[in-house]
Short mmCIF file of N, CA, C and O in Angstrom, two decimals:
data_model
loop_
_atom_site.label_atom_id
_atom_site.label_comp_id
_atom_site.label_asym_id
_atom_site.label_seq_id
_atom_site.Cartn_x
_atom_site.Cartn_y
_atom_site.Cartn_z
N MET J 26 -64.28 -62.48 2.39
CA MET J 26 -63.06 -62.02 2.98
C MET J 26 -62.44 -63.03 4.00
O MET J 26 -63.35 -63.62 4.65
N LYS J 27 -61.06 -63.13 3.95
CA LYS J 27 -60.57 -64.11 4.93
C LYS J 27 -59.57 -63.37 5.74
O LYS J 27 -59.05 -62.35 5.36
N THR J 28 -59.35 -63.89 6.91
CA THR J 28 -58.35 -63.36 7.86
C THR J 28 -56.93 -63.78 7.43
O THR J 28 -56.74 -65.06 7.42
N LEU J 29 -56.16 -62.86 7.27
CA LEU J 29 -54.70 -63.15 7.05
C LEU J 29 -53.81 -63.20 8.28
O LEU J 29 -54.16 -62.60 9.33
N ASP J 30 -52.90 -63.98 8.23
CA ASP J 30 -51.87 -64.11 9.43
C ASP J 30 -51.06 -62.73 9.39
O ASP J 30 -50.22 -62.63 8.46
N VAL J 31 -51.25 -61.88 10.41
CA VAL J 31 -50.47 -60.71 10.47
C VAL J 31 -49.04 -60.95 10.59
O VAL J 31 -48.16 -60.24 9.84
N LEU J 32 -48.48 -61.81 11.23
CA LEU J 32 -47.03 -62.30 11.45
C LEU J 32 -46.51 -62.63 10.06
O LEU J 32 -45.49 -62.12 9.55
N PHE J 33 -47.25 -63.47 9.24
CA PHE J 33 -46.78 -63.76 7.93
C PHE J 33 -46.73 -62.55 7.00
O PHE J 33 -45.67 -62.37 6.24
N VAL J 34 -47.63 -61.66 6.96
CA VAL J 34 -47.62 -60.52 6.27
C VAL J 34 -46.46 -59.68 6.63
O VAL J 34 -45.72 -59.15 5.75
N SER J 35 -46.20 -59.55 7.89
CA SER J 35 -45.09 -58.83 8.35
C SER J 35 -43.83 -59.36 7.94
O SER J 35 -42.83 -58.71 7.40
N GLN J 36 -43.71 -60.71 7.89
CA GLN J 36 -42.41 -61.34 7.40
C GLN J 36 -42.16 -61.16 5.98
O GLN J 36 -41.12 -60.95 5.51
N VAL J 37 -43.28 -61.24 5.20
CA VAL J 37 -43.08 -61.01 3.82
C VAL J 37 -42.70 -59.58 3.40
O VAL J 37 -41.88 -59.31 2.59
N VAL J 38 -43.33 -58.57 4.12
CA VAL J 38 -43.07 -57.18 3.82
C VAL J 38 -41.59 -56.94 4.30
O VAL J 38 -40.93 -56.32 3.58
N ARG J 39 -41.18 -57.51 5.35
CA ARG J 39 -39.76 -57.43 5.78
C ARG J 39 -38.82 -57.95 4.78
O ARG J 39 -37.86 -57.31 4.41
N ALA J 40 -39.06 -59.10 4.21
CA ALA J 40 -38.30 -59.72 3.14
C ALA J 40 -38.27 -58.78 1.83
O ALA J 40 -37.15 -58.66 1.29
N LEU J 41 -39.42 -58.19 1.54
CA LEU J 41 -39.41 -57.32 0.41
C LEU J 41 -38.62 -56.08 0.62
O LEU J 41 -37.79 -55.72 -0.25
N LEU J 42 -38.76 -55.58 1.70
CA LEU J 42 -37.93 -54.34 2.05
C LEU J 42 -36.44 -54.69 2.04
O LEU J 42 -35.78 -53.94 1.59
N ASN J 43 -36.04 -55.75 2.68
CA ASN J 43 -34.69 -56.07 2.75
C ASN J 43 -34.09 -56.44 1.35
O ASN J 43 -33.05 -56.07 0.99
N GLU J 44 -34.92 -57.13 0.51
CA GLU J 44 -34.50 -57.47 -0.86
C GLU J 44 -34.38 -56.21 -1.69
O GLU J 44 -33.37 -56.18 -2.47
N ALA J 45 -35.14 -55.14 -1.38
CA ALA J 45 -35.12 -54.06 -2.27
C ALA J 45 -33.86 -53.19 -1.86
O ALA J 45 -33.30 -52.46 -2.71
N GLY J 46 -33.36 -53.33 -0.63
CA GLY J 46 -32.11 -52.73 -0.27
C GLY J 46 -32.26 -51.31 -0.07
O GLY J 46 -31.13 -50.69 0.07
N ARG J 47 -33.28 -50.66 -0.06
CA ARG J 47 -33.44 -49.30 0.14
C ARG J 47 -33.62 -48.97 1.66
O ARG J 47 -34.47 -49.58 2.21
N GLN J 48 -33.18 -47.88 2.25
CA GLN J 48 -33.27 -47.45 3.56
C GLN J 48 -34.82 -46.97 3.69
O GLN J 48 -35.42 -46.46 2.74
N ILE J 49 -35.39 -47.33 4.85
CA ILE J 49 -36.63 -46.81 5.22
C ILE J 49 -36.49 -45.64 6.09
O ILE J 49 -35.81 -45.76 7.14
N LEU J 50 -36.96 -44.45 5.60
CA LEU J 50 -36.54 -43.17 6.17
C LEU J 50 -37.85 -42.46 6.75
O LEU J 50 -38.90 -42.27 6.10
N VAL J 51 -37.64 -41.89 7.98
CA VAL J 51 -38.67 -41.05 8.54
C VAL J 51 -37.94 -39.67 8.87
O VAL J 51 -36.79 -39.60 9.35
N GLU J 52 -38.68 -38.68 8.48
CA GLU J 52 -38.10 -37.32 8.68
C GLU J 52 -38.31 -36.95 10.13
O GLU J 52 -39.42 -36.85 10.61
N ASP J 53 -37.15 -36.46 10.77
CA ASP J 53 -37.28 -35.85 12.10
C ASP J 53 -37.70 -34.30 11.96
O ASP J 53 -37.00 -33.67 11.36
N GLY J 54 -38.93 -34.09 12.22
CA GLY J 54 -39.59 -32.76 11.98
C GLY J 54 -38.92 -31.63 12.61
O GLY J 54 -38.67 -30.55 11.85
N GLN J 55 -38.29 -31.71 13.69
CA GLN J 55 -37.66 -30.57 14.29
C GLN J 55 -36.29 -30.23 13.70
O GLN J 55 -35.99 -29.09 13.44
N ARG J 56 -35.48 -31.34 13.57
CA ARG J 56 -34.19 -31.20 12.92
C ARG J 56 -34.18 -31.39 11.53
O ARG J 56 -33.16 -31.03 10.84
N GLN J 57 -35.19 -31.88 10.88
CA GLN J 57 -35.26 -32.13 9.52
C GLN J 57 -34.31 -33.21 9.02
O GLN J 57 -33.81 -33.14 7.76
N ASP J 58 -33.94 -33.96 9.99
CA ASP J 58 -32.94 -35.14 9.57
C ASP J 58 -33.75 -36.33 9.06
O ASP J 58 -34.86 -36.44 9.56
N LEU J 59 -33.10 -37.10 8.11
CA LEU J 59 -33.77 -38.29 7.75
C LEU J 59 -33.22 -39.50 8.71
O LEU J 59 -31.93 -39.68 8.81
N VAL J 60 -34.09 -40.06 9.36
CA VAL J 60 -33.70 -41.02 10.32
C VAL J 60 -34.01 -42.48 9.69
O VAL J 60 -35.22 -42.83 9.31
N PRO J 61 -33.04 -43.36 9.53
CA PRO J 61 -33.27 -44.66 9.00
C PRO J 61 -33.92 -45.54 10.04
O PRO J 61 -33.56 -45.49 11.18
N ILE J 62 -34.91 -46.36 9.56
CA ILE J 62 -35.61 -47.34 10.40
C ILE J 62 -35.23 -48.71 9.99
O ILE J 62 -35.23 -49.00 8.85
N PRO J 63 -34.85 -49.54 11.00
CA PRO J 63 -34.48 -50.94 10.53
C PRO J 63 -35.59 -51.70 9.86
O PRO J 63 -36.74 -51.52 10.11
N PHE J 64 -35.24 -52.66 8.97
CA PHE J 64 -36.37 -53.32 8.27
C PHE J 64 -37.25 -54.18 9.27
O PHE J 64 -38.38 -54.17 9.02
N ASP J 65 -36.59 -54.61 10.24
CA ASP J 65 -37.47 -55.29 11.23
C ASP J 65 -38.54 -54.42 11.86
O ASP J 65 -39.73 -54.90 12.03
N THR J 66 -38.13 -53.26 12.20
CA THR J 66 -39.04 -52.31 12.83
C THR J 66 -40.14 -51.79 11.79
O THR J 66 -41.23 -51.63 12.03
N ALA J 67 -39.58 -51.53 10.47
CA ALA J 67 -40.38 -51.13 9.63
C ALA J 67 -41.57 -52.07 9.30
O ALA J 67 -42.72 -51.55 8.97
N ALA J 68 -41.32 -53.39 9.21
CA ALA J 68 -42.28 -54.32 8.85
C ALA J 68 -43.12 -54.87 10.05
O ALA J 68 -44.04 -55.72 9.88
N ALA J 69 -42.77 -54.53 11.29
CA ALA J 69 -43.39 -55.02 12.41
C ALA J 69 -44.94 -54.45 12.59
O ALA J 69 -45.17 -53.39 12.22
N GLU J 70 -45.63 -55.50 13.20
CA GLU J 70 -47.11 -55.07 13.30
C GLU J 70 -47.33 -53.94 14.33
O GLU J 70 -48.35 -53.12 14.34
N ASP J 71 -46.23 -53.56 15.20
CA ASP J 71 -46.30 -52.44 16.07
C ASP J 71 -45.24 -51.42 15.58
O ASP J 71 -44.92 -50.47 16.37
N GLY J 72 -44.71 -51.56 14.33
CA GLY J 72 -43.86 -50.70 13.75
C GLY J 72 -44.37 -49.75 12.72
O GLY J 72 -45.51 -49.10 13.03
N LEU J 73 -43.92 -49.85 11.52
CA LEU J 73 -44.50 -49.03 10.40
C LEU J 73 -45.53 -49.92 9.52
O LEU J 73 -46.13 -49.27 8.63
N LEU J 74 -45.64 -51.24 9.80
CA LEU J 74 -46.47 -51.93 9.06
C LEU J 74 -47.88 -51.41 8.94
O LEU J 74 -48.56 -51.30 7.88
N PRO J 75 -48.38 -50.78 10.01
CA PRO J 75 -49.91 -50.15 10.02
C PRO J 75 -49.92 -49.02 8.97
O PRO J 75 -50.85 -48.90 8.13
N VAL J 76 -48.79 -48.29 8.79
CA VAL J 76 -48.80 -47.19 7.85
C VAL J 76 -48.72 -47.69 6.41
O VAL J 76 -49.42 -47.23 5.58
N PHE J 77 -47.89 -48.71 6.11
CA PHE J 77 -47.82 -49.29 4.87
C PHE J 77 -49.18 -49.88 4.37
O PHE J 77 -49.69 -49.78 3.34
N LEU J 78 -49.85 -50.57 5.42
CA LEU J 78 -51.16 -51.27 5.10
C LEU J 78 -52.33 -50.23 4.84
O LEU J 78 -53.08 -50.41 3.98
N VAL J 79 -52.35 -49.11 5.65
CA VAL J 79 -53.43 -48.12 5.52
C VAL J 79 -53.25 -47.52 4.11
O VAL J 79 -54.20 -47.37 3.35
N ALA J 80 -51.96 -47.17 3.63
CA ALA J 80 -51.79 -46.56 2.35
C ALA J 80 -52.19 -47.62 1.23
O ALA J 80 -52.78 -47.15 0.21
N GLY J 81 -51.68 -48.81 1.44
CA GLY J 81 -51.96 -49.88 0.47
C GLY J 81 -53.56 -50.10 0.35
O GLY J 81 -53.88 -50.30 -0.84
N GLU J 82 -54.15 -50.18 1.42
CA GLU J 82 -55.61 -50.34 1.45
C GLU J 82 -56.38 -49.15 0.61
O GLU J 82 -57.26 -49.35 -0.15
N ALA J 83 -55.94 -48.02 0.75
CA ALA J 83 -56.45 -46.86 0.03
C ALA J 83 -56.23 -46.96 -1.46
O ALA J 83 -57.06 -46.72 -2.35
N ILE J 84 -55.00 -47.53 -1.80
CA ILE J 84 -54.79 -47.83 -3.21
C ILE J 84 -55.63 -48.92 -3.77
O ILE J 84 -56.12 -48.70 -4.87
N TRP J 85 -55.82 -49.95 -2.98
CA TRP J 85 -56.61 -51.01 -3.44
C TRP J 85 -58.15 -50.54 -3.63
O TRP J 85 -58.77 -50.87 -4.62
N ARG J 86 -58.58 -49.74 -2.76
CA ARG J 86 -59.90 -49.18 -2.83
C ARG J 86 -60.06 -48.31 -4.05
O ARG J 86 -61.02 -48.30 -4.85
N ASP J 87 -59.02 -47.52 -4.40
CA ASP J 87 -58.97 -46.54 -5.55
C ASP J 87 -59.14 -47.49 -6.77
O ASP J 87 -59.86 -47.14 -7.72
N VAL J 88 -58.36 -48.52 -6.89
CA VAL J 88 -58.22 -49.39 -8.12
C VAL J 88 -59.47 -50.31 -8.31
O VAL J 88 -59.99 -50.43 -9.41
N THR J 89 -60.08 -50.77 -7.15
CA THR J 89 -61.06 -51.81 -7.33
C THR J 89 -62.33 -51.50 -6.86
O THR J 89 -63.36 -52.06 -7.04
N GLY J 90 -62.46 -50.25 -6.06
CA GLY J 90 -63.76 -49.90 -5.50
C GLY J 90 -64.03 -50.55 -4.20
O GLY J 90 -64.98 -50.24 -3.55
N ARG J 91 -63.07 -51.47 -3.76
CA ARG J 91 -63.29 -52.16 -2.49
C ARG J 91 -61.97 -52.12 -1.71
O ARG J 91 -60.99 -52.21 -2.33
N GLY J 92 -62.07 -52.01 -0.49
CA GLY J 92 -60.97 -52.13 0.28
C GLY J 92 -60.72 -53.48 0.97
O GLY J 92 -61.40 -54.37 0.67
N PHE J 93 -59.79 -53.49 1.90
CA PHE J 93 -59.82 -54.67 2.82
C PHE J 93 -59.91 -54.19 4.25
O PHE J 93 -59.68 -52.94 4.33
N GLU J 94 -60.18 -54.99 5.09
CA GLU J 94 -60.47 -54.66 6.49
C GLU J 94 -59.22 -54.71 7.39
O GLU J 94 -58.52 -55.81 7.35
N LEU J 95 -58.84 -53.59 8.01
CA LEU J 95 -57.71 -53.63 8.89
C LEU J 95 -58.27 -53.36 10.27
O LEU J 95 -59.01 -52.38 10.62
N LYS J 96 -57.88 -54.04 11.15
CA LYS J 96 -58.31 -53.87 12.63
C LYS J 96 -57.08 -53.26 13.30
O LYS J 96 -55.86 -54.05 13.43
N LEU J 97 -57.08 -52.06 13.71
CA LEU J 97 -55.89 -51.39 14.32
C LEU J 97 -56.26 -51.33 15.86
O LEU J 97 -57.38 -50.95 16.24
N GLN J 98 -55.21 -51.44 16.60
CA GLN J 98 -55.34 -51.25 18.19
C GLN J 98 -54.45 -50.18 18.54
O GLN J 98 -53.28 -50.23 18.17
N ARG J 99 -54.94 -49.31 19.42
CA ARG J 99 -54.22 -48.24 19.95
C ARG J 99 -53.09 -48.91 20.96
O ARG J 99 -53.45 -49.70 21.66
N ASP J 100 -51.84 -48.53 20.68
CA ASP J 100 -50.78 -49.07 21.46
C ASP J 100 -49.67 -48.04 21.71
O ASP J 100 -48.90 -47.70 20.79
N LEU J 101 -49.72 -47.50 22.86
CA LEU J 101 -48.77 -46.32 23.07
C LEU J 101 -47.31 -46.76 23.13
O LEU J 101 -46.51 -45.88 22.97
N GLY J 102 -47.11 -48.09 23.21
CA GLY J 102 -45.72 -48.62 23.18
C GLY J 102 -45.30 -48.92 21.67
O GLY J 102 -44.12 -49.04 21.53
N ALA J 103 -46.18 -48.78 20.77
CA ALA J 103 -45.86 -49.01 19.31
C ALA J 103 -45.16 -47.70 18.75
O ALA J 103 -45.26 -46.69 19.27
N LEU J 104 -44.42 -47.94 17.75
CA LEU J 104 -43.64 -46.85 17.09
C LEU J 104 -44.49 -45.67 16.80
O LEU J 104 -44.11 -44.56 17.09
N LEU J 105 -45.62 -45.75 16.25
CA LEU J 105 -46.45 -44.70 15.87
C LEU J 105 -47.86 -44.76 16.67
O LEU J 105 -48.84 -44.24 16.28
N SER J 106 -47.82 -45.47 17.74
CA SER J 106 -48.95 -45.66 18.65
C SER J 106 -50.14 -46.58 18.12
O SER J 106 -51.21 -46.49 18.74
N TRP J 107 -49.97 -47.23 17.01
CA TRP J 107 -50.90 -48.14 16.47
C TRP J 107 -50.19 -49.47 16.26
O TRP J 107 -49.06 -49.48 15.76
N ARG J 108 -51.01 -50.57 16.36
CA ARG J 108 -50.52 -51.92 16.14
C ARG J 108 -51.68 -52.61 15.15
O ARG J 108 -52.96 -52.28 15.48
N ILE J 109 -51.25 -53.44 14.28
CA ILE J 109 -52.16 -54.11 13.43
C ILE J 109 -52.55 -55.43 14.26
O ILE J 109 -51.73 -56.08 14.67
N GLU J 110 -53.83 -55.49 14.51
CA GLU J 110 -54.38 -56.66 15.04
C GLU J 110 -54.90 -57.70 14.16
O GLU J 110 -54.68 -58.96 14.45
N ALA J 111 -55.54 -57.35 12.91
CA ALA J 111 -56.09 -58.21 12.16
C ALA J 111 -56.13 -57.69 10.65
O ALA J 111 -56.25 -56.33 10.59
N ILE J 112 -55.89 -58.43 9.68
CA ILE J 112 -56.13 -58.12 8.29
C ILE J 112 -57.18 -59.00 7.61
O ILE J 112 -56.87 -60.12 7.69
N GLU J 113 -58.20 -58.40 7.09
CA GLU J 113 -59.15 -59.26 6.41
C GLU J 113 -59.10 -58.80 4.86
O GLU J 113 -59.33 -57.59 4.73
N ALA J 114 -58.88 -59.71 4.00
CA ALA J 114 -58.84 -59.39 2.54
C ALA J 114 -59.44 -60.51 1.75
O ALA J 114 -59.39 -61.65 2.21
N GLU J 115 -59.69 -60.19 0.45
CA GLU J 115 -60.10 -61.21 -0.37
C GLU J 115 -58.92 -62.20 -0.59
O GLU J 115 -59.07 -63.46 -0.64
N THR J 116 -57.71 -61.65 -0.88
CA THR J 116 -56.53 -62.47 -1.07
C THR J 116 -55.27 -61.81 -0.45
O THR J 116 -55.23 -60.58 -0.14
N PHE J 117 -54.26 -62.67 -0.14
CA PHE J 117 -53.11 -62.19 0.32
C PHE J 117 -52.40 -61.40 -0.70
O PHE J 117 -51.78 -60.27 -0.48
N SER J 118 -52.54 -61.67 -1.93
CA SER J 118 -52.06 -60.97 -3.12
C SER J 118 -52.44 -59.53 -3.17
O SER J 118 -51.56 -58.61 -3.41
N CYS J 119 -53.72 -59.23 -2.99
CA CYS J 119 -54.20 -57.98 -3.08
C CYS J 119 -53.55 -56.98 -2.05
O CYS J 119 -53.39 -55.80 -2.20
N VAL J 120 -53.36 -57.48 -0.82
CA VAL J 120 -52.76 -56.83 0.21
C VAL J 120 -51.26 -56.51 -0.04
O VAL J 120 -50.80 -55.39 -0.04
N LEU J 121 -50.51 -57.50 -0.55
CA LEU J 121 -49.06 -57.40 -0.85
C LEU J 121 -48.94 -56.41 -2.05
O LEU J 121 -48.02 -55.60 -2.11
N LEU J 122 -49.75 -56.71 -3.10
CA LEU J 122 -49.48 -55.70 -4.22
C LEU J 122 -49.75 -54.37 -4.04
O LEU J 122 -49.07 -53.49 -4.41
N SER J 123 -50.80 -54.09 -3.19
CA SER J 123 -51.10 -52.70 -2.80
C SER J 123 -50.03 -52.13 -1.94
O SER J 123 -49.70 -50.88 -2.03
N VAL J 124 -49.59 -52.91 -1.00
CA VAL J 124 -48.42 -52.43 -0.19
C VAL J 124 -47.26 -52.08 -1.12
O VAL J 124 -46.50 -51.11 -0.90
N MET J 125 -46.95 -52.99 -1.96
CA MET J 125 -45.75 -52.81 -2.75
C MET J 125 -45.91 -51.44 -3.67
O MET J 125 -44.99 -50.76 -3.93
N GLU J 126 -47.07 -51.26 -4.19
CA GLU J 126 -47.36 -50.01 -4.99
C GLU J 126 -47.27 -48.88 -4.04
O GLU J 126 -46.58 -47.71 -4.51
N ALA J 127 -47.70 -48.93 -2.75
CA ALA J 127 -47.61 -47.70 -1.91
C ALA J 127 -46.10 -47.41 -1.70
O ALA J 127 -45.75 -46.17 -1.69
N ILE J 128 -45.33 -48.41 -1.42
CA ILE J 128 -43.91 -48.22 -1.18
C ILE J 128 -43.18 -47.70 -2.54
O ILE J 128 -42.51 -46.82 -2.37
N ALA J 129 -43.52 -48.19 -3.76
CA ALA J 129 -42.99 -47.71 -4.82
C ALA J 129 -43.31 -46.17 -5.10
O ALA J 129 -42.51 -45.51 -5.58
N GLN J 130 -44.48 -45.87 -4.63
CA GLN J 130 -44.87 -44.41 -4.81
C GLN J 130 -44.10 -43.47 -3.95
O GLN J 130 -43.96 -42.30 -4.19
N VAL J 131 -43.51 -43.90 -2.94
CA VAL J 131 -42.82 -43.04 -2.01
C VAL J 131 -41.27 -43.38 -2.00
O VAL J 131 -40.62 -42.83 -1.18
N ALA J 132 -40.85 -44.16 -3.00
CA ALA J 132 -39.41 -44.45 -3.08
C ALA J 132 -38.66 -43.38 -3.77
O ALA J 132 -39.16 -42.94 -5.04
N VAL J 133 -37.55 -42.90 -3.24
CA VAL J 133 -36.78 -41.88 -3.90
C VAL J 133 -35.24 -42.55 -3.89
O VAL J 133 -35.18 -43.48 -3.19
N PRO J 134 -34.36 -41.84 -4.58
CA PRO J 134 -32.95 -42.41 -4.43
C PRO J 134 -32.44 -42.59 -3.05
O PRO J 134 -31.68 -43.54 -2.85
N GLU J 135 -32.89 -41.71 -2.11
CA GLU J 135 -32.27 -41.82 -0.78
C GLU J 135 -32.91 -42.91 -0.09
O GLU J 135 -32.35 -43.51 0.87
N GLY J 136 -34.16 -43.39 -0.39
CA GLY J 136 -34.83 -44.53 0.27
C GLY J 136 -36.37 -44.40 0.18
O GLY J 136 -36.86 -43.69 -0.63
N VAL J 137 -37.05 -45.11 1.07
CA VAL J 137 -38.47 -45.16 1.08
C VAL J 137 -38.86 -43.99 2.12
O VAL J 137 -38.53 -44.07 3.30
N MET J 138 -39.47 -42.87 1.64
CA MET J 138 -39.93 -41.82 2.51
C MET J 138 -41.31 -42.22 3.18
O MET J 138 -42.30 -41.95 2.62
N VAL J 139 -41.30 -42.65 4.43
CA VAL J 139 -42.39 -43.15 5.05
C VAL J 139 -43.56 -42.03 5.26
O VAL J 139 -44.70 -42.30 5.08
N LEU J 140 -43.22 -40.86 5.57
CA LEU J 140 -44.07 -39.73 5.92
C LEU J 140 -44.89 -39.49 4.61
O LEU J 140 -46.01 -38.82 4.63
N ASP J 141 -44.39 -39.67 3.35
CA ASP J 141 -45.02 -39.48 2.17
C ASP J 141 -46.18 -40.46 1.85
O ASP J 141 -46.99 -40.26 0.99
N LEU J 142 -46.26 -41.54 2.70
CA LEU J 142 -47.40 -42.47 2.58
C LEU J 142 -48.73 -41.73 2.95
O LEU J 142 -49.78 -42.10 2.49
N ALA J 143 -48.65 -40.62 3.62
CA ALA J 143 -49.88 -39.89 3.97
C ALA J 143 -50.39 -39.26 2.67
O ALA J 143 -51.56 -39.19 2.37
N ARG J 144 -49.56 -38.73 1.72
CA ARG J 144 -49.87 -38.27 0.48
C ARG J 144 -50.53 -39.27 -0.37
O ARG J 144 -51.46 -39.09 -1.12
N VAL J 145 -49.86 -40.50 -0.40
CA VAL J 145 -50.38 -41.56 -1.11
C VAL J 145 -51.88 -41.94 -0.66
O VAL J 145 -52.74 -42.00 -1.62
N PHE J 146 -52.03 -41.99 0.57
CA PHE J 146 -53.40 -42.27 0.98
C PHE J 146 -54.32 -41.23 0.67
O PHE J 146 -55.51 -41.44 0.16
N ASP J 147 -53.94 -39.94 0.88
CA ASP J 147 -54.86 -38.82 0.45
C ASP J 147 -55.22 -38.84 -0.93
O ASP J 147 -56.41 -38.60 -1.27
N GLU J 148 -54.18 -39.01 -1.81
CA GLU J 148 -54.46 -38.99 -3.23
C GLU J 148 -55.38 -40.05 -3.72
O GLU J 148 -56.26 -39.97 -4.51
N ALA J 149 -55.08 -41.27 -3.23
CA ALA J 149 -55.89 -42.42 -3.62
C ALA J 149 -57.37 -42.32 -3.14
O ALA J 149 -58.29 -42.61 -3.77
N THR J 150 -57.56 -41.83 -1.83
CA THR J 150 -58.82 -41.60 -1.23
C THR J 150 -59.50 -40.49 -2.09
O THR J 150 -60.81 -40.72 -2.30
N ALA J 151 -59.02 -39.47 -2.46
CA ALA J 151 -59.57 -38.40 -3.20
C ALA J 151 -60.06 -38.86 -4.60
O ALA J 151 -61.07 -38.67 -5.04
N ARG J 152 -59.19 -39.81 -5.21
CA ARG J 152 -59.64 -40.35 -6.56
C ARG J 152 -60.85 -41.25 -6.36
O ARG J 152 -61.71 -41.24 -7.11
N ALA J 153 -60.92 -41.98 -5.36
CA ALA J 153 -61.93 -42.95 -5.21
C ALA J 153 -63.25 -42.14 -4.88
O ALA J 153 -64.32 -42.52 -5.44
N GLU J 154 -63.17 -41.09 -4.11
CA GLU J 154 -64.28 -40.23 -3.73
C GLU J 154 -64.91 -39.53 -4.95
O GLU J 154 -65.99 -39.45 -5.17
N ALA J 155 -63.88 -39.12 -5.85
CA ALA J 155 -64.30 -38.36 -7.09
C ALA J 155 -65.03 -39.30 -7.98
O ALA J 155 -66.13 -38.95 -8.54
N ARG J 156 -64.60 -40.57 -8.05
CA ARG J 156 -65.21 -41.50 -9.03
C ARG J 156 -66.70 -41.80 -8.35
O ARG J 156 -67.68 -42.08 -9.12
N ARG J 157 -66.73 -41.97 -7.08
CA ARG J 157 -68.03 -42.23 -6.46
C ARG J 157 -69.12 -41.21 -6.77
O ARG J 157 -70.30 -41.36 -6.78
N ARG J 158 -68.70 -39.99 -6.98
CA ARG J 158 -69.61 -38.77 -7.11
C ARG J 158 -69.98 -38.68 -8.58
O ARG J 158 -70.86 -37.93 -8.87
N LEU J 159 -69.30 -39.49 -9.57
CA LEU J 159 -69.63 -39.39 -10.99
C LEU J 159 -71.14 -39.96 -11.07
O LEU J 159 -71.47 -40.97 -10.52
N PRO J 160 -71.77 -39.32 -12.13
CA PRO J 160 -73.11 -39.95 -12.45
C PRO J 160 -73.17 -41.22 -12.88
O PRO J 160 -72.29 -41.81 -13.45
#
């Protein structure tokens, strides 16, 4: 495994989100409004990037049987209280492809539904666990 440049990963994810042109949406639980998140914030290491990476890592583990290593740091000033400190993976491509797949799975006509990434993580993790239990 090699350590990837977090800033570079962030920049590429931001470019992908921008190029796709779909809003990045978070549901406000109390009002049930969809709140758009700017692409810069969505791709930031202290923004939504940790959520995209965790969901992507679960997909990669489901597909290959191995994940990549994410070092998360608790940061109460971050959007969701977590910051990406380091990404260790076999290749940059495996990280990017898995994040792209996670985003594709939660994209709807209105935009990318960020909170649905929890479902993507749960489903990918459940499939990987079920395969591990097979004889």
